[in-house]
mmCIF file of C-alpha atoms in Angstrom:
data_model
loop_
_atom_site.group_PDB
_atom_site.id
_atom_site.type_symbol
_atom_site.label_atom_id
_atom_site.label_comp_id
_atom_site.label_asym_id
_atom_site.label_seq_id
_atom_site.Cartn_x
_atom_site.Cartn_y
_atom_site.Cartn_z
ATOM 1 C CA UNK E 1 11.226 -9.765 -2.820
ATOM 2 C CA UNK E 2 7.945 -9.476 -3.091
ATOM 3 C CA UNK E 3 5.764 -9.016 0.272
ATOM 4 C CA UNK E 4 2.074 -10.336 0.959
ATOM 5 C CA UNK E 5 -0.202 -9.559 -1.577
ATOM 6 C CA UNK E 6 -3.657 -9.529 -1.594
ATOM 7 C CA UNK E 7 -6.538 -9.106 -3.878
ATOM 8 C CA UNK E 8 -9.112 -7.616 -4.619
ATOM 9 C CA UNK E 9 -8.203 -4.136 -3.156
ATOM 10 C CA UNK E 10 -11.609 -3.095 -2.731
ATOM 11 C CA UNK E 11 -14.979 -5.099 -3.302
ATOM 12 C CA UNK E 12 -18.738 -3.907 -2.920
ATOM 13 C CA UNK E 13 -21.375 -6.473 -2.265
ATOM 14 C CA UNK E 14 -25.029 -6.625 -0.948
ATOM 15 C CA UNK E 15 -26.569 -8.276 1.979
ATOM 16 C CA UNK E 16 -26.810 -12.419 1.423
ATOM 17 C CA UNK E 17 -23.957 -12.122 -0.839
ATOM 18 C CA UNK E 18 -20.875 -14.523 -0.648
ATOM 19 C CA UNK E 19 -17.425 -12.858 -1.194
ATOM 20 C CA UNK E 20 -14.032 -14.844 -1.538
ATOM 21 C CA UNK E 21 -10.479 -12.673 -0.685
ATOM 22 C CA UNK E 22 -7.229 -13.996 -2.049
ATOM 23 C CA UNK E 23 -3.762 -13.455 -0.489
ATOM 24 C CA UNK E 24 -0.125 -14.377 -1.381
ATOM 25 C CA UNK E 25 2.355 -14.693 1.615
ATOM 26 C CA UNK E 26 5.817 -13.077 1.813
ATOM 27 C CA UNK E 27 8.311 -15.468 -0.134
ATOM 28 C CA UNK E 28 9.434 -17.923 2.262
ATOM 29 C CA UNK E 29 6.206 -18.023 4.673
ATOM 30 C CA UNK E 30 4.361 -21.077 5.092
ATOM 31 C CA UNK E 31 1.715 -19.888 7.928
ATOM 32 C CA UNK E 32 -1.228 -17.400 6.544
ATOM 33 C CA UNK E 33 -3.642 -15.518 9.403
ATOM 34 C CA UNK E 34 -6.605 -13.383 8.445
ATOM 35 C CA UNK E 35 -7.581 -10.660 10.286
ATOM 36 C CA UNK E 36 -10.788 -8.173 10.418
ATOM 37 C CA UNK E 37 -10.298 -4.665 10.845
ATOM 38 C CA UNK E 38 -13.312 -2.104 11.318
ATOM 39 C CA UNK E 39 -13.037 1.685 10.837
ATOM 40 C CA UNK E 40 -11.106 3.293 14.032
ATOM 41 C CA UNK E 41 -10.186 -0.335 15.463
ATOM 42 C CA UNK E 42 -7.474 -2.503 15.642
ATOM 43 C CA UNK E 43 -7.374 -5.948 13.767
ATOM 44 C CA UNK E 44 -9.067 -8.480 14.740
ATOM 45 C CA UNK E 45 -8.031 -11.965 14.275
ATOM 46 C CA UNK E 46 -10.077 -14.658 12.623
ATOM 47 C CA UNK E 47 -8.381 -17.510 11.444
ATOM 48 C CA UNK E 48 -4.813 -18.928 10.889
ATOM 49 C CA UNK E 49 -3.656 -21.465 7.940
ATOM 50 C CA UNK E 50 -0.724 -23.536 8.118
ATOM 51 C CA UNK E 51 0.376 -26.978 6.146
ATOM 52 C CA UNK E 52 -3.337 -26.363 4.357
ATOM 53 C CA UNK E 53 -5.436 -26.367 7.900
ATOM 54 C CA UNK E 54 -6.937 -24.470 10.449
ATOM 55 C CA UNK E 55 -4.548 -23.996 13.398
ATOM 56 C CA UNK E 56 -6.391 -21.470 15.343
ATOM 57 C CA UNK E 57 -9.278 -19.485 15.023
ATOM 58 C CA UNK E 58 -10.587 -16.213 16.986
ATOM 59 C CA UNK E 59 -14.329 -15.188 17.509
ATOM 60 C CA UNK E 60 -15.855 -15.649 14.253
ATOM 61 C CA UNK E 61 -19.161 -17.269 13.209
ATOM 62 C CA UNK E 62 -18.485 -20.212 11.019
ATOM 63 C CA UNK E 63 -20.077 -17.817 8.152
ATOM 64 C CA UNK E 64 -16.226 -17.258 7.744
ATOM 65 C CA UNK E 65 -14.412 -19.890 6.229
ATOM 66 C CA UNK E 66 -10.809 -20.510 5.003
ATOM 67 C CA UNK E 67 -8.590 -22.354 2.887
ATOM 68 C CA UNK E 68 -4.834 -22.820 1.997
ATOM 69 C CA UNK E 69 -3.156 -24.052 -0.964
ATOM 70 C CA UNK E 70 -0.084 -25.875 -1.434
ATOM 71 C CA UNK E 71 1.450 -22.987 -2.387
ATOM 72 C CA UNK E 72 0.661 -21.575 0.759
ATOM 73 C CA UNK E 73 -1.975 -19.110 -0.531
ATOM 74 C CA UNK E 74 -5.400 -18.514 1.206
ATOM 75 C CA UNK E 75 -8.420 -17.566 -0.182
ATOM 76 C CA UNK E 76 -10.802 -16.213 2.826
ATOM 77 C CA UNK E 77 -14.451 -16.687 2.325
ATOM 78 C CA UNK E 78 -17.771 -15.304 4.236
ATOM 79 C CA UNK E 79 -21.121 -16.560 3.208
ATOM 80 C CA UNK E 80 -24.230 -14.739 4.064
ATOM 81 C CA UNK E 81 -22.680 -11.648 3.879
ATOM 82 C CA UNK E 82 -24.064 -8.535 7.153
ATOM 83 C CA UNK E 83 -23.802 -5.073 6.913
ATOM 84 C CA UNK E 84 -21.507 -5.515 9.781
ATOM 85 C CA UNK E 85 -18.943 -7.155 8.080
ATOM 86 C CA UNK E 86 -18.040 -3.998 6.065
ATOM 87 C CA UNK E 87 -13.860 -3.774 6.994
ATOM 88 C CA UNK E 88 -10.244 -4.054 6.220
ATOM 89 C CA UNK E 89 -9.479 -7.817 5.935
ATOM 90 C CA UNK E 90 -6.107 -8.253 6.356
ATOM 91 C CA UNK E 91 -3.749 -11.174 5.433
ATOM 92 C CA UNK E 92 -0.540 -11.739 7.375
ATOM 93 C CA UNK E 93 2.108 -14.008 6.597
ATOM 94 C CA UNK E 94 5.056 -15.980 8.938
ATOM 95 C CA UNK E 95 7.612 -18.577 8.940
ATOM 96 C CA UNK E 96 7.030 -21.326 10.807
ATOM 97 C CA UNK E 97 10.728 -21.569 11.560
ATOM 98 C CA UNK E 98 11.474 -19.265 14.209
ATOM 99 C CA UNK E 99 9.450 -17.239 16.558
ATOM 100 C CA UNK E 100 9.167 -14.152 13.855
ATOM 101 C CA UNK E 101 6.280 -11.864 13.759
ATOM 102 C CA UNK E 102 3.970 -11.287 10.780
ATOM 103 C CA UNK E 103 4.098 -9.317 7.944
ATOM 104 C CA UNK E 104 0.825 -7.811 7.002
ATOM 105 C CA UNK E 105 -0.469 -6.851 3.393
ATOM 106 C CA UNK E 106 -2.154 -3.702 2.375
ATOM 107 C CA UNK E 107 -5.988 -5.618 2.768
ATOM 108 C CA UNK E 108 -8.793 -5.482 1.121
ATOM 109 C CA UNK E 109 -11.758 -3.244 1.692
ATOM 110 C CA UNK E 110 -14.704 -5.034 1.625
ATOM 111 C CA UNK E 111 -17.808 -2.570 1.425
ATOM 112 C CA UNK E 112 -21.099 -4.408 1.973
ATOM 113 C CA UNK E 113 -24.464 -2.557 0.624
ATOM 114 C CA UNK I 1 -12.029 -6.520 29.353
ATOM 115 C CA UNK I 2 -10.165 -6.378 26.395
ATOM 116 C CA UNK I 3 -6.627 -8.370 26.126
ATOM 117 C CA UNK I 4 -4.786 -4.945 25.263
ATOM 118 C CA UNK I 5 -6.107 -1.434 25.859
ATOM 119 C CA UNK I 6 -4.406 1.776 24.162
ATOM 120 C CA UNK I 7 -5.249 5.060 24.409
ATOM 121 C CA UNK I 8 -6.981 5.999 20.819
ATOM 122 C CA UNK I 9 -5.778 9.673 20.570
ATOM 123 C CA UNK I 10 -5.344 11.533 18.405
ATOM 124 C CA UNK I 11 -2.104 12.573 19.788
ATOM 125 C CA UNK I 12 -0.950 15.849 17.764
ATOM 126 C CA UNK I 13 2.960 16.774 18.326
ATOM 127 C CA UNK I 14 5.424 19.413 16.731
ATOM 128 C CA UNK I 15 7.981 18.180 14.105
ATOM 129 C CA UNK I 16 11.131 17.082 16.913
ATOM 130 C CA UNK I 17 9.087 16.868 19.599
ATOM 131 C CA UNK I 18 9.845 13.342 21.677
ATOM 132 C CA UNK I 19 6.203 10.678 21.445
ATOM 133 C CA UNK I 20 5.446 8.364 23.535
ATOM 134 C CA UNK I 21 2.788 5.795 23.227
ATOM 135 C CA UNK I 22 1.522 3.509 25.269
ATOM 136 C CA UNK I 23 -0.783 0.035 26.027
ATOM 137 C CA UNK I 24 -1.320 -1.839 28.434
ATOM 138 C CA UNK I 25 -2.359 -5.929 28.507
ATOM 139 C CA UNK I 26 -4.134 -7.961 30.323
ATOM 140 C CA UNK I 27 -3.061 -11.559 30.388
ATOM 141 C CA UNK I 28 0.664 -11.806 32.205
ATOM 142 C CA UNK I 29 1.248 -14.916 29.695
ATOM 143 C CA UNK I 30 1.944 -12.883 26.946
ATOM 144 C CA UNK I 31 5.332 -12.806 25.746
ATOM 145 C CA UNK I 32 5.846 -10.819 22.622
ATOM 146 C CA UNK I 33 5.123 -7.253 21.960
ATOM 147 C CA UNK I 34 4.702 -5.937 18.909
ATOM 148 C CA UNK I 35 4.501 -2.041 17.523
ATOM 149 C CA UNK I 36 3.172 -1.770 13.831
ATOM 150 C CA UNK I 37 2.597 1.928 11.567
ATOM 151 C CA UNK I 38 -0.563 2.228 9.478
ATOM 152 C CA UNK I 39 -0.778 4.829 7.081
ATOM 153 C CA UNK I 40 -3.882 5.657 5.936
ATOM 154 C CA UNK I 41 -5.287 2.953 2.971
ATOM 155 C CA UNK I 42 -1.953 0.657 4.002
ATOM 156 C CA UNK I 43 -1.762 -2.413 5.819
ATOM 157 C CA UNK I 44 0.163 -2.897 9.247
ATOM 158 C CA UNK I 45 3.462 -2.292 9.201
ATOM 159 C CA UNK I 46 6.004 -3.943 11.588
ATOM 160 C CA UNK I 47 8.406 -1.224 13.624
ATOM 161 C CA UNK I 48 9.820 -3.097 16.346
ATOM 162 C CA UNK I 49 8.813 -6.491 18.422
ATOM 163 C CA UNK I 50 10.352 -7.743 21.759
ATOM 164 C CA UNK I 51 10.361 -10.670 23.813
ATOM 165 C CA UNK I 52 9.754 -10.547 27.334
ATOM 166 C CA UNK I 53 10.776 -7.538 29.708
ATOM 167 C CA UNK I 54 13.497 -4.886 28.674
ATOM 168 C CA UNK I 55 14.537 -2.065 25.839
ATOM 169 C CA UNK I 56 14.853 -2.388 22.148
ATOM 170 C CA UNK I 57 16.105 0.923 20.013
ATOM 171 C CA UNK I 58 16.174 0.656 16.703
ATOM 172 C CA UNK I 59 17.198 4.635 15.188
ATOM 173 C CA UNK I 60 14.687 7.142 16.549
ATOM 174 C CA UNK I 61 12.300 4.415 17.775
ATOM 175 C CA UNK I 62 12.400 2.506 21.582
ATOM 176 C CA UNK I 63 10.252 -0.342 23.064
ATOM 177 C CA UNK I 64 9.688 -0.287 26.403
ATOM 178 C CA UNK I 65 7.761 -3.355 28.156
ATOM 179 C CA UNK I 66 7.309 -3.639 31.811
ATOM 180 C CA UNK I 67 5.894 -7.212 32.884
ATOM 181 C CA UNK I 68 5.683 -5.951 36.165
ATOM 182 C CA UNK I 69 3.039 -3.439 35.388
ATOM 183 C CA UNK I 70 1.828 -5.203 32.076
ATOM 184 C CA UNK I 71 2.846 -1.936 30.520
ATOM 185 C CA UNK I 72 4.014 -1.103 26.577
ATOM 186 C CA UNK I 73 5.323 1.535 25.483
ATOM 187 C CA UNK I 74 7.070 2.888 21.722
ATOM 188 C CA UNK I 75 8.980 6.005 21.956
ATOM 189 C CA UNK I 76 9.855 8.421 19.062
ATOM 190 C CA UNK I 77 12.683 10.497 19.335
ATOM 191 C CA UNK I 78 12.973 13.916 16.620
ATOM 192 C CA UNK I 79 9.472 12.841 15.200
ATOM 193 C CA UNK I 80 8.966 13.997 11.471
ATOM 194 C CA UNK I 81 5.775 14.459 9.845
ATOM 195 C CA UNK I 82 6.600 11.274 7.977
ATOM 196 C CA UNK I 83 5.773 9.856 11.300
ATOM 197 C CA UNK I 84 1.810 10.803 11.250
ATOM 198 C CA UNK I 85 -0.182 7.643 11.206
ATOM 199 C CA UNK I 86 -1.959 5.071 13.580
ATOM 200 C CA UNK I 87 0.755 3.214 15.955
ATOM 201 C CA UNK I 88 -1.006 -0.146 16.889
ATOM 202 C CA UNK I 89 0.718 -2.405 20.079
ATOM 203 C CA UNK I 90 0.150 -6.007 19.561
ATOM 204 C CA UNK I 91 0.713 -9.313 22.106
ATOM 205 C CA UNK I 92 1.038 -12.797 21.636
ATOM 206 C CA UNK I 93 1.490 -15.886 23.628
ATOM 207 C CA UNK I 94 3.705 -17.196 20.344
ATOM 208 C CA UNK I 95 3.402 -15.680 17.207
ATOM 209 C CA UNK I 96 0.164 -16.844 16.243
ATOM 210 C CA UNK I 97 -2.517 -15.325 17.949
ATOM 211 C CA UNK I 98 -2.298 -11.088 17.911
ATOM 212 C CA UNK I 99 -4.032 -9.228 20.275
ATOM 213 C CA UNK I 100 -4.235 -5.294 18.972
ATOM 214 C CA UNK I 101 -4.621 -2.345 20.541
ATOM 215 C CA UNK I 102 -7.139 -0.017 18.571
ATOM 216 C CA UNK I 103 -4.456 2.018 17.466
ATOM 217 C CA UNK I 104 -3.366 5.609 18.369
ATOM 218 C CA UNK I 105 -3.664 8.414 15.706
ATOM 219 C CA UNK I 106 -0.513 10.314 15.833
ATOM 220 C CA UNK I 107 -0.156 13.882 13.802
ATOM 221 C CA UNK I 108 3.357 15.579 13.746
ATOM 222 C CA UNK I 109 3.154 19.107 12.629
ATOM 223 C CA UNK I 110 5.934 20.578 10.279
#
């Protein structure tokens, strides 16, 4: 049973860039949430997906944008990339049926130049 | 003030010694606590999660949460150095929102 997956693992990209993450939930979750995580911090949430829309969002600028498939995959994307969004973006997936917590996936480091 | 403080450590123990770690919350409306591992390079990893007041054990680990106090706490009994990583508390009105600690950077010595 495969869990979240999430790719790339690690990307490098200059200021003014735009960078797109992918992620795969745990079999059997419909609900995807993307979190940022800098060095020495906890995550930090930015966005959650469910039946293909935004359900809640955290503190973000709208440079950070999000999609879901009907699949239930998300792509997360941030436009006019900062040297301050160099972190850990993590996906995490539920299931809508039942108060369950999330299962996270291993990220991926985003290093910005 | 941040929704959940926790003490960042790092916390350094002997191999058996007992661990506790702790948070504590700001908002009395939350209603699910969360503990999660991260080793190093590895996403969160869930240990435990409770609803409301009480105790959970699950093997070696407990959750404690006090609403009272707006208090959490995850305690290791017989740690192992398999145990050294970054314990992270989490909160939630539902299950759709987290609210982390920064995490606490535990070491356990062979």
């Amino acid at each position: 049973d495969a869990g979240v997956t999430q790719s790339p693992t690690h990307l490098i990209k200059t200021r003014g860039q735009q960078v797109t993450l992918r992620c795969s939930p745990k079999s059997g979750h419909d609900t995807v949430s993307w979190y940022q995580q800098a060095l020495g911090q906890g995550p930090q949430f930015i966005f959650q997906y469910y039946e293909e829309e935004e359900r809640q969002r955290g503190n973000f600028p709208d440079r950070f944008s999000g999609h879901q498939f009907p699949n239930y995959s998300s792509e997360l994307n941030v436009n006019a990339l900062l040297l301050g969004d160099s972190a850990l973006y993590l996906c995490a997936s539920s299931s809508s049926a039942g108060n369950q917590p999330q299962h996270f996936g291993d990220g991926t480091r985003l290093s910005i130049l | 003030q941040k929704e959940v403080e926790q003490d960042p450590g790092p916390l350094s123990v002997p191999e058996g010694a007992i661990v506790s770690l702790n948070c504590t919350y700001s908002n009395s409306a939350f209603q699910y606590f969360m503990w999660y591992r991260q080793y190093s390079r590895k996403g969160p990893e869930l240990l435990m999660y409770t609803y409301s007041s009480g105790n959970k054990e699950d093997g070696r680990f407990t959750a404690q949460v006090d609403k009272s106090s707006k208090y959490i706490s995850l305690f290791i009994r017989d740690s192992q150095p398999s145990d050294s990583a970054t314990y992270l508390c989490a909160t939630d009105f539902n299950f759709n929102k987290f609210y982390f600690g920064s995490g606490t950077k535990l070491n356990v010595k062979p």
